[in-house]
C-alpha angles and dihedrals in degrees: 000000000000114000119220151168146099134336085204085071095024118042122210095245098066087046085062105043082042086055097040093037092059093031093237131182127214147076125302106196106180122192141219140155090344099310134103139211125191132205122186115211118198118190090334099310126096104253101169138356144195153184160185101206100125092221084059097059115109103241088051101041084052088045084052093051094048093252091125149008131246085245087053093040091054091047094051094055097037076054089053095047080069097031123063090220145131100251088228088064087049092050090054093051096051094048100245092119140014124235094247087044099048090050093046088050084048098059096044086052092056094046097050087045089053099042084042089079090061085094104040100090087138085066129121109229131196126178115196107187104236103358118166118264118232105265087236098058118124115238111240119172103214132162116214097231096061093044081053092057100036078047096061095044090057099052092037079061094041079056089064097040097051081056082085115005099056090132131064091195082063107127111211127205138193122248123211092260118095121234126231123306093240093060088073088044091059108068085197089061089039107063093045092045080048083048099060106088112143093261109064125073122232082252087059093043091058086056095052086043094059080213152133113263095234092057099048100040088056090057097054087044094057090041090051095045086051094051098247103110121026136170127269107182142311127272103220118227091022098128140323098294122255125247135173117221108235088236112046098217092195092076106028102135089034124125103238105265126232121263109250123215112253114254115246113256097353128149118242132185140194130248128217096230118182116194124259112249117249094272128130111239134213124288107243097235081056122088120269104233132137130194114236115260131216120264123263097191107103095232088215075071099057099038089058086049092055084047087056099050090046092056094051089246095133110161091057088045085057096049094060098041084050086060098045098042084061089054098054116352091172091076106118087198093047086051101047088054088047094052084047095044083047095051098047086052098057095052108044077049097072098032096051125016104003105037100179097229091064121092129241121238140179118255096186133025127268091248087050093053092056093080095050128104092243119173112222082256093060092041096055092050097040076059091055100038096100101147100262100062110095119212093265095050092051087052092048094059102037117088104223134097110290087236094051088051098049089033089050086040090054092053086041082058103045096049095048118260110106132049117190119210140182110266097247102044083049091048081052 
């Protein structure tokens, strides 16, 4: 029988030491705003992990570290299309990468994907003993005690990074002193430091980045401590607001860990981070079982939502699910329609009003657009609309859910901003 709850009674820490502690096997999937990440246990240790934080995919992750561009990136995926191949293969025989460099990436990959759930204690969990792995998960060989120290580290560090940065709707802009050499060096620190330009919020800047929050977060942290970045002002309705709990749950029991030097020239983010409620939570050697609770979501919600499906009406569909998936986003049931209304979307999308193959134009100039009431998604994609992208390849490079891109692009449509043509009559 699958255990499940909430990370914001349980922290992820005592799942893992539960899971290490009784040697268990299995898959942990843990939730949050829509997304999933999967780690397999085998007899206590960490033996694979996934996700679909789209951060955490492997084109944009390389995009995030300067291994490749957004252009390489776009090619690589329009080749596997034809190819029924890992995109890191392509990327080796392209050139792009070598083999020692790919597997290295890899790893690194694995163990972001893994720390990076240190902040999410809003976050819905579930362990199936053993349950299959997806047949595209990356081997990793981790003991849980490690991940547990390198954990606290980590959120020890996020502490001193929320200090500033508490807010996504934060504008940064650049100061008349340089930064290091090595930032330049880095083409990682590099494009965020190239990012900062007194108009875009720390939210937008992640996009740009292609990278984790955590990561990008470090680096304008570090930029901000030397004087080199500092904040002009905050842009209101952004994004829900970050805050810090005063006791970090995910590591209560934990010895204090010891403060890390900050890497030269690496990328940091923030984490919406929500505090536990005052309950006492399961000692690690107990069994991590939850009773099911009773639904929050009205079913005269849901059954509207279903109406709506039926009738083809998608989008409205979305935008009660949205609201109901916030209220309770561990409701298998509630899951199961979203996936479905999702799912629809997407597909009337490119049928109907976004087909893949058209390009994207402007429909106003940049200067018009400054006035405008623009959310950090529209902004990045406002950035990448330059008359020769289609709608697939836009979608490719931005790193954000499939349904959320075509979903901000139809809104984009309907105010006004954006034209899409056929690619010959936009090549004319």
């Amino acid at each position: 029988m699958p255990v499940q709850g909430s990370l914001a009674t349980m922290s992820l820490t005592e799942i893992l030491q539960w899971l290490g502690n009784a040697g268990k096997t299995g898959t942990l999937s843990i939730e949050r705003n829509k997304v999933v990440k999967r780690i397999l246990v085998r007899d206590g240790r960490i033996v694979a992990c996934a996700s679909q934080e789209p951060s955490d995919m492997l084109g944009h992750f390389l995009v995030s570290r300067g291994k490749i561009t957004e252009e390489t990136l776009r090619k690589a995926l329009a080749l596997q299309e034809t190819q029924n191949k890992h995109l890191g293969q392509i990327l080796v025989e392209s050139g792009a990468l070598s083999e020692d460099e790919l597997r290295l990436l890899l790893e690194d990959k694995a163990q972001e994907t893994i720390f990076g759930l240190f902040g999410w204690d809003d976050a819905e969990f579930r362990f199936a003993d053993d349950e299959a792995a997806a047949p595209n998960i990356y081997a990793v060989d981790m003991r849980v005690e490690d991940i547990l120290l390198r954990g606290a580290q980590r959120w020890d560090e996020v502490q001193r990074f929320r200090t500033v940065f508490n807010d996504p709707g934060i504008v940064l802009c650049r100061t008349a002193r340089m930064p290091p050499a090595e930032v330049f060096r880095n083409r990682m620190a590099r494009r965020i430091f190239e990012s900062i330009n007194g108009e875009r919020t720390v939210e937008e800047i992640l996009l740009h980045a292609h990278g984790s929050e955590y990561l990008v977060t470090k680096f304008l942290y570090e930029l901000h401590r030397a004087g080199v970045a500092e904040i002009s002002g905050v842009r209101a309705g952004s994004a829900e607001p970050l805050c810090a709990p005063a006791t970090p749950p995910a590591m209560q029991g934990l010895p204090e860990p010891t403060p890390k030097p900050v890497e030269e020239a690496v990328v940091p983010r923030p984490v919406a981070v929500r505090a536990a409620p005052p309950q006492r939570a399961p000692a690690p050697s107990e069994p991590v079982v939850t009773a099911a609770e009773p639904s929050l979501v009205e079913e005269g919600d849901l059954e509207f939502a279903r109406r709506l499906l039926n009738r083809g009406e998608f989008d409205s569909a979305l935008e009660i699910l949205d609201r109901a998936y916030k209220a309770q986003p561990g409701d298998e049931s509630l899951r199961r329609l979203l996936a479905e209304a999702e799912a629809s979307f997407i597909e009337k999308a490119y049928r109907h009003f976004l087909p893949p193959s058209k390009i994207v134009t402007l429909l106003r100039t940049a200067e018009s657009l400054t006035a405008e009431k623009l959310s950090p998604t529209e902004f990045f994609l406002l950035s990448r609309i330059d008359g020769t992208w289609d709608v697939k390849s836009i979608i490719q490079i931005t790193p954000l859910r499939e349904v959320d891109v075509l979903r901000t692009l139809k809104r984009m449509r309907e105010k006004g901003l954006i034209e899409l043509k056929d690619p010959v009559a936009a090549s004319a």
